Amino acid sequence: MRAAGIVVEHNPFHNGHLHHIKETREITGCDVVIAVMSGNFLQRGEPALVNKWSRTEMALNGGADIVIELPYVFATAQASEFARGAITLLDSLKCESFCFGSEEGNTATFLETLHILDLHKGEYNAEIHRHMQDGVSYPNALNKAFHFIQQKTEKKLVDLSKPNNILGYHYMEAAVARNSSMKPLTIQRIIAGYHDDIEEGVNIASATGIRKALFDPDSTADIHDYVPDSTAKLLQGWEQEWGLFANWELFWPYLRYSILRLSKDELKTFAEVTEGMEHAIARAAKETTAFHDFMERIKSKRFTWTRIQRMLTHILTGFTWDDLHQLTTPSYIRLLGMNSTGQDYLNAIKSDVPLPVISKVGKTTDPMLLLDCQTTDIYMSLLTNGSHPQALQLDWKTPPIIL
Amino acid sequence: MRAAGIVVEHNPFHNGHLHHIKETREITGCDVVIAVMSGNFLQRGEPALVNKWSRTEMALNGGADIVIELPYVFATAQASEFARGAITLLDSLKCESFCFGSEEGNTATFLETLHILDLHKGEYNAEIHRHMQDGVSYPNALNKAFHFIQQKTEKKLVDLSKPNNILGYHYMEAAVARNSSMKPLTIQRIIAGYHDDIEEGVNIASATGIRKALFDPDSTADIHDYVPDSTAKLLQGWEQEWGLFANWELFWPYLRYSILRLSKDELKTFAEVTEGMEHAIARAAKETTAFHDFMERIKSKRFTWTRIQRMLTHILTGFTWDDLHQLTTPSYIRLLGMNSTGQDYLNAIKSDVPLPVISKVGKTTDPMLLLDCQTTDIYMSLLTNGSHPQALQLDWKTPPIIL
């Protein structure tokens, strides 16, 4: 059996994701699509709308055969680490290829870009460093350095100001770095970009837009136009069970409390909190009562909104620089769900997989896995104000979802 | 002008407290009653019903002339430290006497007890040690050792199994230890004991009973029978402004979240968390969704309920063993409120007071004072789910209450 890998957040699963899975199957001719999916906290540094099991069910309904978890350590990391974690896991599961959406749409351009940037590594890094000294954010500095190299070499390179191109670049970089035999493939993203709002009449809309439709009481957009029925049903079921969807405004009272409770010296021990951001964070938490306003007060030219949200995610979950430095290599494959095809595939490759495949957490002592469990406990406790018995210890109580 | 000191929590101020202040004035013949009052967290290891300013207003309405804050460090400490902090502050404000309620009612008996226990210190401590080795709680061990000494010496000593006698004993111990010139006086507590519930028809009831009347929806007790009108009005005003009263069940979601977020190694860095309690605390937080049930799961013969609640208070506020060991001496007198008599008295003694009298927090760097401010921010944030602009930075915005 031949497997193709995809890297997903599915927050929530929508028609664009359906298209991605179908296309992956078509262009790779694979028997099995394996999705490595972020857990309850995402790369943009925010909680997922619904937890990882609900999103796993969406993915399986949408055509994925196996869903595994991208551990918290990678799911909430900068793009290069996010990509390295995901590619390592797909490679460990013997995928023949991996397939990602990009604005670019052509893997040859990615490979050329990797090659050129490698050739001009010294200059490229010096440019990045120079721009960061001027106080711009890391992605901006990267972008400026990249344009400098592009102009100098006069090559057609990938436009690295586009978010899906950046991720794609890092997937390919990670695959090259581990000398993976997986074949990289890319699908051009259609119609809606990553950050686009729902446009009425367009039925492939971005997840960000759908989230707006779910949270904005004035929105007349109907979610059924943008997501498969199975997703709509799962979102409805979630709302019936838990009453609401997770987001930063909902978790804000706990974030604020965490910050009030910590000294500045303690604040800067949390992953990604750097360059004096602890001062801005401590001050703003005292002064405001809503998450968006809090962000407006601490935003800086130096850091992207996403990077700052990641700092806050790590403060919220208690994830420190020490944790970040110690937990660097995926040590397990956490199975979140599968269908019978997926099950057959796993049985077939089982003996070749270099990492333990975890269906039951049990009495694990793996700190990376325990962190995933801990962040689920926190996510569910915050969602339910600590008062819902069904929300307790889900990682120990939830078997993989079998479709 | 002559001042008498009292040590109070006023949670809330009731007719018993009114009686205490009147009696203090009568038996001391003082011109000024100075109340040193716990801030927002109390010696039983729980949040106060209403914050320190509301309770200050109650105390001033009830006849106190000056209200100062007992810093968090002492207000949430075991009885001996609680007493030492309070007595130091009253002594610093040049009180001629201090007056406390007790079940005993006679200071001579307290002095005799201090004397006898000092004479038999070695044996007394050995007995305490022996009983603690058997696994009983510290107060129980103390009590058993005390009975041993009492039987041996055949003296009439204070019954140290009574909560107000214990506090009284430590007030007097602290006064003797600092060679204070303050004269100790005690009033026998009438009718309701510390933990008694409201009894209908008895209009001096304990604060614990009144709290039950406020929180128990099935209770038919009318708070007006037990508290002065001014207290009833202030409680009503508080409820109108903030919607509810603070208690552990209300703060539970945040306590639970704190515990989920911390490793066991981190848990045991918080003050009073000792002898493996971090294991029980970490496990129970994962398993339950309500504060009372949580307490039932972690209670132990080794520790009193109160002592365990103090551990939890320190986890909630982020107060560590290091903080406890570093912050040992009151370094300021925080003025919470006064009337014109109080103001005259402060003006008269100002030049003799060995500690700074703080009316405005301003840009203080005193860690003990900053801790008081931080615990107010936490208390108010938890009360309002971080969403009420009026709840921000009250220590910086609230001048002393002038009646």
mmCIF file of N, CA and C in Angstrom, chain B residues 20 36 40 57 98 115 158 163 196 302 352 394:
data_model
loop_
_atom_site.group_PDB
_atom_site.id
_atom_site.type_symbol
_atom_site.label_atom_id
_atom_site.label_comp_id
_atom_site.label_asym_id
_atom_site.label_seq_id
_atom_site.Cartn_x
_atom_site.Cartn_y
_atom_site.Cartn_z
ATOM 1 N N HIS B 20 -17.218 43.910 70.027
ATOM 2 C CA HIS B 20 -15.781 43.877 70.290
ATOM 3 C C HIS B 20 -15.204 45.300 70.319
ATOM 4 N N VAL B 36 -6.134 46.279 62.715
ATOM 5 C CA VAL B 36 -5.263 45.748 61.667
ATOM 6 C C VAL B 36 -6.051 44.597 61.027
ATOM 7 N N ASN B 40 -7.243 40.639 51.145
ATOM 8 C CA ASN B 40 -8.287 39.924 50.410
ATOM 9 C C ASN B 40 -8.244 38.412 50.615
ATOM 10 N N GLU B 57 -14.633 49.906 55.072
ATOM 11 C CA GLU B 57 -15.782 50.790 55.257
ATOM 12 C C GLU B 57 -16.705 50.242 56.339
ATOM 13 N N PHE B 98 -3.799 46.250 73.433
ATOM 14 C CA PHE B 98 -4.518 45.549 72.365
ATOM 15 C C PHE B 98 -5.527 44.632 73.031
ATOM 16 N N HIS B 115 4.045 31.424 80.589
ATOM 17 C CA HIS B 115 5.103 31.192 81.575
ATOM 18 C C HIS B 115 5.387 29.691 81.742
ATOM 19 N N VAL B 158 -4.846 27.962 79.675
ATOM 20 C CA VAL B 158 -5.826 28.309 78.632
ATOM 21 C C VAL B 158 -6.149 27.062 77.816
ATOM 22 N N PRO B 163 -10.222 28.029 68.969
ATOM 23 C CA PRO B 163 -9.517 28.835 67.952
ATOM 24 C C PRO B 163 -9.160 30.242 68.410
ATOM 25 N N ASP B 196 -19.720 28.463 64.425
ATOM 26 C CA ASP B 196 -21.147 28.178 64.562
ATOM 27 C C ASP B 196 -21.952 28.729 63.395
ATOM 28 N N ARG B 302 -2.683 14.461 58.599
ATOM 29 C CA ARG B 302 -1.454 15.201 58.837
ATOM 30 C C ARG B 302 -1.667 16.712 58.879
ATOM 31 N N ASP B 352 6.957 59.593 65.363
ATOM 32 C CA ASP B 352 7.466 58.478 66.181
ATOM 33 C C ASP B 352 7.313 57.106 65.528
ATOM 34 N N LEU B 394 -6.706 48.276 41.612
ATOM 35 C CA LEU B 394 -7.378 49.027 42.669
ATOM 36 C C LEU B 394 -6.396 49.587 43.695
#
